[in-house]
Amino acid sequence: CGYEGDYRAYLAVVPGAFLSKVYDQYGMRLLELNVRAFLGVKGRKSVNSGLRATLRDEPKHFLAYNNGIVATVDSVDLVKAGDGSVSIQRLKGLQIVNGGQTTASIHRAARIDRLDVSSVMVPAKIIVVVSEELSKMVVAISRSANSQNAVQPADFSANDPFHVAVEALASNAWLPS
């Protein structure tokens, strides 16, 4: 558990099958506080087509590849197992404020594409807002989570050995004045 002031924060790993089931049960009501609706899977460059490819081809790597969800809850009940581990037993007032694309993509993969999502695990940050500032907190979470700089395709090659060698050469090669 994180900060204990006007909120408590928990980091968890949520089964994709759970997210699919809860989305099946509550639909868009689960995403009422989310800033975006599902953006679809058309086009090769779509973020959701990338999610779909991972769900189809590498479901066990979903946890490693995906940023996960951020959710607010009114309360969380935890249970401690005999081995000392802690699990979530119940969430009340669950709202996914960031990660609607992830949630809807998993649901679509299970429901429409008939993919097995039983090995899909999703990183989750769960925030219990204990003050009366839920709407202000949700706006701040959404703004922060959705305002990072976009990654361009060229950015992925920055650590390629060739580019690292060229940078080292450029930094260490002296030219006569």
PDB file of N, CA, C and O in Angstrom, residues 68-113:
ATOM      1  N   GLY A  68      -0.888  -1.498 -18.577  1.00  0.00           N
ATOM      2  CA  GLY A  68      -1.881  -1.862 -17.582  1.00  0.00           C
ATOM      3  C   GLY A  68      -3.003  -0.871 -17.426  1.00  0.00           C
ATOM      4  O   GLY A  68      -3.277  -0.063 -18.308  1.00  0.00           O
ATOM      5  N   ILE A  69      -3.639  -0.938 -16.271  1.00  0.00           N
ATOM      6  CA  ILE A  69      -4.789  -0.089 -15.984  1.00  0.00           C
ATOM      7  C   ILE A  69      -4.545   0.711 -14.712  1.00  0.00           C
ATOM      8  O   ILE A  69      -3.728   0.334 -13.869  1.00  0.00           O
ATOM      9  N   VAL A  70      -5.270   1.808 -14.604  1.00  0.00           N
ATOM     10  CA  VAL A  70      -5.348   2.576 -13.370  1.00  0.00           C
ATOM     11  C   VAL A  70      -6.828   2.639 -13.029  1.00  0.00           C
ATOM     12  O   VAL A  70      -7.641   3.021 -13.867  1.00  0.00           O
ATOM     13  N   ALA A  71      -7.153   2.219 -11.821  1.00  0.00           N
ATOM     14  CA  ALA A  71      -8.552   2.182 -11.413  1.00  0.00           C
ATOM     15  C   ALA A  71      -8.730   2.868 -10.070  1.00  0.00           C
ATOM     16  O   ALA A  71      -7.842   2.830  -9.219  1.00  0.00           O
ATOM     17  N   THR A  72      -9.889   3.499  -9.906  1.00  0.00           N
ATOM     18  CA  THR A  72     -10.263   4.013  -8.599  1.00  0.00           C
ATOM     19  C   THR A  72     -11.330   3.087  -8.035  1.00  0.00           C
ATOM     20  O   THR A  72     -12.100   2.481  -8.780  1.00  0.00           O
ATOM     21  N   VAL A  73     -11.341   2.972  -6.728  1.00  0.00           N
ATOM     22  CA  VAL A  73     -12.354   2.176  -6.033  1.00  0.00           C
ATOM     23  C   VAL A  73     -12.787   2.933  -4.788  1.00  0.00           C
ATOM     24  O   VAL A  73     -12.043   3.767  -4.255  1.00  0.00           O
ATOM     25  N   ASP A  74     -13.994   2.628  -4.336  1.00  0.00           N
ATOM     26  CA  ASP A  74     -14.474   3.206  -3.086  1.00  0.00           C
ATOM     27  C   ASP A  74     -13.822   2.499  -1.900  1.00  0.00           C
ATOM     28  O   ASP A  74     -13.502   3.125  -0.896  1.00  0.00           O
ATOM     29  N   SER A  75     -13.647   1.176  -2.047  1.00  0.00           N
ATOM     30  CA  SER A  75     -12.989   0.417  -0.986  1.00  0.00           C
ATOM     31  C   SER A  75     -12.415  -0.870  -1.564  1.00  0.00           C
ATOM     32  O   SER A  75     -12.831  -1.330  -2.622  1.00  0.00           O
ATOM     33  N   VAL A  76     -11.455  -1.412  -0.836  1.00  0.00           N
ATOM     34  CA  VAL A  76     -10.828  -2.670  -1.228  1.00  0.00           C
ATOM     35  C   VAL A  76     -10.713  -3.544   0.023  1.00  0.00           C
ATOM     36  O   VAL A  76     -10.335  -3.058   1.089  1.00  0.00           O
ATOM     37  N   ASP A  77     -11.111  -4.796  -0.112  1.00  0.00           N
ATOM     38  CA  ASP A  77     -10.942  -5.766   0.971  1.00  0.00           C
ATOM     39  C   ASP A  77      -9.806  -6.695   0.579  1.00  0.00           C
ATOM     40  O   ASP A  77      -9.824  -7.281  -0.505  1.00  0.00           O
ATOM     41  N   LEU A  78      -8.837  -6.817   1.470  1.00  0.00           N
ATOM     42  CA  LEU A  78      -7.675  -7.656   1.221  1.00  0.00           C
ATOM     43  C   LEU A  78      -7.742  -8.889   2.105  1.00  0.00           C
ATOM     44  O   LEU A  78      -8.326  -8.867   3.189  1.00  0.00           O
ATOM     45  N   VAL A  79      -7.131  -9.964   1.653  1.00  0.00           N
ATOM     46  CA  VAL A  79      -7.049 -11.195   2.438  1.00  0.00           C
ATOM     47  C   VAL A  79      -5.602 -11.663   2.406  1.00  0.00           C
ATOM     48  O   VAL A  79      -4.948 -11.617   1.370  1.00  0.00           O
ATOM     49  N   LYS A  80      -5.114 -12.076   3.563  1.00  0.00           N
ATOM     50  CA  LYS A  80      -3.735 -12.544   3.673  1.00  0.00           C
ATOM     51  C   LYS A  80      -3.731 -14.072   3.673  1.00  0.00           C
ATOM     52  O   LYS A  80      -4.458 -14.701   4.436  1.00  0.00           O
ATOM     53  N   ALA A  81      -2.907 -14.644   2.815  1.00  0.00           N
ATOM     54  CA  ALA A  81      -2.794 -16.104   2.728  1.00  0.00           C
ATOM     55  C   ALA A  81      -1.796 -16.613   3.766  1.00  0.00           C
ATOM     56  O   ALA A  81      -1.032 -15.826   4.346  1.00  0.00           O
ATOM     57  N   GLY A  82      -1.784 -17.904   3.966  1.00  0.00           N
ATOM     58  CA  GLY A  82      -0.882 -18.529   4.934  1.00  0.00           C
ATOM     59  C   GLY A  82       0.584 -18.289   4.632  1.00  0.00           C
ATOM     60  O   GLY A  82       1.414 -18.254   5.528  1.00  0.00           O
ATOM     61  N   ASP A  83       0.930 -18.096   3.351  1.00  0.00           N
ATOM     62  CA  ASP A  83       2.322 -17.873   2.972  1.00  0.00           C
ATOM     63  C   ASP A  83       2.739 -16.409   3.103  1.00  0.00           C
ATOM     64  O   ASP A  83       3.857 -16.043   2.755  1.00  0.00           O
ATOM     65  N   GLY A  84       1.829 -15.563   3.588  1.00  0.00           N
ATOM     66  CA  GLY A  84       2.149 -14.146   3.779  1.00  0.00           C
ATOM     67  C   GLY A  84       1.763 -13.259   2.613  1.00  0.00           C
ATOM     68  O   GLY A  84       1.818 -12.035   2.719  1.00  0.00           O
ATOM     69  N   SER A  85       1.372 -13.852   1.488  1.00  0.00           N
ATOM     70  CA  SER A  85       0.970 -13.038   0.348  1.00  0.00           C
ATOM     71  C   SER A  85      -0.405 -12.416   0.601  1.00  0.00           C
ATOM     72  O   SER A  85      -1.194 -12.914   1.403  1.00  0.00           O
ATOM     73  N   VAL A  86      -0.657 -11.314  -0.071  1.00  0.00           N
ATOM     74  CA  VAL A  86      -1.913 -10.593   0.085  1.00  0.00           C
ATOM     75  C   VAL A  86      -2.634 -10.582  -1.254  1.00  0.00           C
ATOM     76  O   VAL A  86      -2.017 -10.347  -2.297  1.00  0.00           O
ATOM     77  N   SER A  87      -3.936 -10.833  -1.215  1.00  0.00           N
ATOM     78  CA  SER A  87      -4.750 -10.827  -2.426  1.00  0.00           C
ATOM     79  C   SER A  87      -5.953  -9.913  -2.223  1.00  0.00           C
ATOM     80  O   SER A  87      -6.370  -9.668  -1.089  1.00  0.00           O
ATOM     81  N   ILE A  88      -6.484  -9.449  -3.325  1.00  0.00           N
ATOM     82  CA  ILE A  88      -7.703  -8.656  -3.270  1.00  0.00           C
ATOM     83  C   ILE A  88      -8.880  -9.626  -3.207  1.00  0.00           C
ATOM     84  O   ILE A  88      -9.015 -10.510  -4.049  1.00  0.00           O
ATOM     85  N   GLN A  89      -9.711  -9.433  -2.218  1.00  0.00           N
ATOM     86  CA  GLN A  89     -10.890 -10.267  -2.078  1.00  0.00           C
ATOM     87  C   GLN A  89     -12.109  -9.596  -2.708  1.00  0.00           C
ATOM     88  O   GLN A  89     -12.951 -10.247  -3.310  1.00  0.00           O
ATOM     89  N   ARG A  90     -12.183  -8.259  -2.584  1.00  0.00           N
ATOM     90  CA  ARG A  90     -13.344  -7.537  -3.094  1.00  0.00           C
ATOM     91  C   ARG A  90     -12.984  -6.086  -3.387  1.00  0.00           C
ATOM     92  O   ARG A  90     -12.226  -5.460  -2.648  1.00  0.00           O
ATOM     93  N   LEU A  91     -13.527  -5.583  -4.491  1.00  0.00           N
ATOM     94  CA  LEU A  91     -13.407  -4.178  -4.840  1.00  0.00           C
ATOM     95  C   LEU A  91     -14.817  -3.590  -4.894  1.00  0.00           C
ATOM     96  O   LEU A  91     -15.711  -4.211  -5.463  1.00  0.00           O
ATOM     97  N   LYS A  92     -14.994  -2.418  -4.335  1.00  0.00           N
ATOM     98  CA  LYS A  92     -16.299  -1.765  -4.378  1.00  0.00           C
ATOM     99  C   LYS A  92     -16.156  -0.451  -5.135  1.00  0.00           C
ATOM    100  O   LYS A  92     -15.250   0.330  -4.866  1.00  0.00           O
ATOM    101  N   GLY A  93     -17.044  -0.223  -6.093  1.00  0.00           N
ATOM    102  CA  GLY A  93     -17.043   1.032  -6.845  1.00  0.00           C
ATOM    103  C   GLY A  93     -15.924   1.115  -7.870  1.00  0.00           C
ATOM    104  O   GLY A  93     -15.394   2.193  -8.114  1.00  0.00           O
ATOM    105  N   LEU A  94     -15.570   0.008  -8.492  1.00  0.00           N
ATOM    106  CA  LEU A  94     -14.474  -0.030  -9.460  1.00  0.00           C
ATOM    107  C   LEU A  94     -14.763   0.840 -10.675  1.00  0.00           C
ATOM    108  O   LEU A  94     -15.806   0.718 -11.307  1.00  0.00           O
ATOM    109  N   GLN A  95     -13.833   1.732 -10.986  1.00  0.00           N
ATOM    110  CA  GLN A  95     -13.875   2.551 -12.194  1.00  0.00           C
ATOM    111  C   GLN A  95     -12.488   2.556 -12.819  1.00  0.00           C
ATOM    112  O   GLN A  95     -11.512   2.913 -12.161  1.00  0.00           O
ATOM    113  N   ILE A  96     -12.391   2.125 -14.065  1.00  0.00           N
ATOM    114  CA  ILE A  96     -11.108   2.146 -14.767  1.00  0.00           C
ATOM    115  C   ILE A  96     -10.956   3.529 -15.390  1.00  0.00           C
ATOM    116  O   ILE A  96     -11.686   3.883 -16.309  1.00  0.00           O
ATOM    117  N   VAL A  97     -10.026   4.328 -14.851  1.00  0.00           N
ATOM    118  CA  VAL A  97      -9.846   5.698 -15.324  1.00  0.00           C
ATOM    119  C   VAL A  97      -8.767   5.805 -16.391  1.00  0.00           C
ATOM    120  O   VAL A  97      -8.693   6.800 -17.103  1.00  0.00           O
ATOM    121  N   ASN A  98      -7.928   4.795 -16.497  1.00  0.00           N
ATOM    122  CA  ASN A  98      -6.939   4.727 -17.562  1.00  0.00           C
ATOM    123  C   ASN A  98      -6.728   3.246 -17.850  1.00  0.00           C
ATOM    124  O   ASN A  98      -6.529   2.463 -16.931  1.00  0.00           O
ATOM    125  N   GLY A  99      -6.790   2.866 -19.113  1.00  0.00           N
ATOM    126  CA  GLY A  99      -6.661   1.460 -19.470  1.00  0.00           C
ATOM    127  C   GLY A  99      -7.931   0.896 -20.075  1.00  0.00           C
ATOM    128  O   GLY A  99      -8.119  -0.310 -20.127  1.00  0.00           O
ATOM    129  N   GLY A 100      -8.799   1.786 -20.529  1.00  0.00           N
ATOM    130  CA  GLY A 100     -10.028   1.338 -21.184  1.00  0.00           C
ATOM    131  C   GLY A 100      -9.743   0.572 -22.460  1.00  0.00           C
ATOM    132  O   GLY A 100     -10.427  -0.400 -22.780  1.00  0.00           O
ATOM    133  N   GLN A 101      -8.701   0.984 -23.193  1.00  0.00           N
ATOM    134  CA  GLN A 101      -8.334   0.282 -24.430  1.00  0.00           C
ATOM    135  C   GLN A 101      -7.864  -1.133 -24.105  1.00  0.00           C
ATOM    136  O   GLN A 101      -8.216  -2.093 -24.778  1.00  0.00           O
ATOM    137  N   THR A 102      -7.075  -1.246 -23.051  1.00  0.00           N
ATOM    138  CA  THR A 102      -6.589  -2.561 -22.613  1.00  0.00           C
ATOM    139  C   THR A 102      -7.767  -3.455 -22.223  1.00  0.00           C
ATOM    140  O   THR A 102      -7.873  -4.593 -22.680  1.00  0.00           O
ATOM    141  N   THR A 103      -8.655  -2.927 -21.403  1.00  0.00           N
ATOM    142  CA  THR A 103      -9.803  -3.699 -20.921  1.00  0.00           C
ATOM    143  C   THR A 103     -10.707  -4.137 -22.063  1.00  0.00           C
ATOM    144  O   THR A 103     -11.068  -5.317 -22.173  1.00  0.00           O
ATOM    145  N   ALA A 104     -11.063  -3.188 -22.928  1.00  0.00           N
ATOM    146  CA  ALA A 104     -11.960  -3.507 -24.051  1.00  0.00           C
ATOM    147  C   ALA A 104     -11.288  -4.457 -25.040  1.00  0.00           C
ATOM    148  O   ALA A 104     -11.953  -5.327 -25.613  1.00  0.00           O
ATOM    149  N   SER A 105      -9.978  -4.331 -25.231  1.00  0.00           N
ATOM    150  CA  SER A 105      -9.259  -5.225 -26.145  1.00  0.00           C
ATOM    151  C   SER A 105      -9.249  -6.658 -25.617  1.00  0.00           C
ATOM    152  O   SER A 105      -9.420  -7.611 -26.380  1.00  0.00           O
ATOM    153  N   ILE A 106      -9.045  -6.818 -24.314  1.00  0.00           N
ATOM    154  CA  ILE A 106      -9.068  -8.160 -23.717  1.00  0.00           C
ATOM    155  C   ILE A 106     -10.470  -8.752 -23.837  1.00  0.00           C
ATOM    156  O   ILE A 106     -10.635  -9.919 -24.200  1.00  0.00           O
ATOM    157  N   HIS A 107     -11.469  -7.939 -23.549  1.00  0.00           N
ATOM    158  CA  HIS A 107     -12.853  -8.419 -23.656  1.00  0.00           C
ATOM    159  C   HIS A 107     -13.170  -8.831 -25.092  1.00  0.00           C
ATOM    160  O   HIS A 107     -13.755  -9.887 -25.330  1.00  0.00           O
ATOM    161  N   ARG A 108     -12.761  -8.009 -26.051  1.00  0.00           N
ATOM    162  CA  ARG A 108     -13.014  -8.320 -27.458  1.00  0.00           C
ATOM    163  C   ARG A 108     -12.289  -9.604 -27.864  1.00  0.00           C
ATOM    164  O   ARG A 108     -12.835 -10.436 -28.584  1.00  0.00           O
ATOM    165  N   ALA A 109     -11.058  -9.749 -27.401  1.00  0.00           N
ATOM    166  CA  ALA A 109     -10.281 -10.953 -27.734  1.00  0.00           C
ATOM    167  C   ALA A 109     -10.978 -12.210 -27.218  1.00  0.00           C
ATOM    168  O   ALA A 109     -11.045 -13.220 -27.920  1.00  0.00           O
ATOM    169  N   ALA A 110     -11.499 -12.139 -26.008  1.00  0.00           N
ATOM    170  CA  ALA A 110     -12.161 -13.301 -25.417  1.00  0.00           C
ATOM    171  C   ALA A 110     -13.534 -13.542 -26.025  1.00  0.00           C
ATOM    172  O   ALA A 110     -13.881 -14.671 -26.363  1.00  0.00           O
ATOM    173  N   ARG A 111     -14.300 -12.493 -26.185  1.00  0.00           N
ATOM    174  CA  ARG A 111     -15.700 -12.616 -26.580  1.00  0.00           C
ATOM    175  C   ARG A 111     -15.893 -12.763 -28.085  1.00  0.00           C
ATOM    176  O   ARG A 111     -16.640 -13.619 -28.531  1.00  0.00           O
ATOM    177  N   ILE A 112     -15.229 -11.927 -28.856  1.00  0.00           N
ATOM    178  CA  ILE A 112     -15.448 -11.906 -30.314  1.00  0.00           C
ATOM    179  C   ILE A 112     -14.445 -12.786 -31.043  1.00  0.00           C
ATOM    180  O   ILE A 112     -14.807 -13.583 -31.901  1.00  0.00           O
ATOM    181  N   ASP A 113     -13.157 -12.637 -30.690  1.00  0.00           N
ATOM    182  CA  ASP A 113     -12.121 -13.425 -31.367  1.00  0.00           C
ATOM    183  C   ASP A 113     -11.996 -14.836 -30.794  1.00  0.00           C
ATOM    184  O   ASP A 113     -11.268 -15.662 -31.344  1.00  0.00           O
TER     185      ASP A 113
END
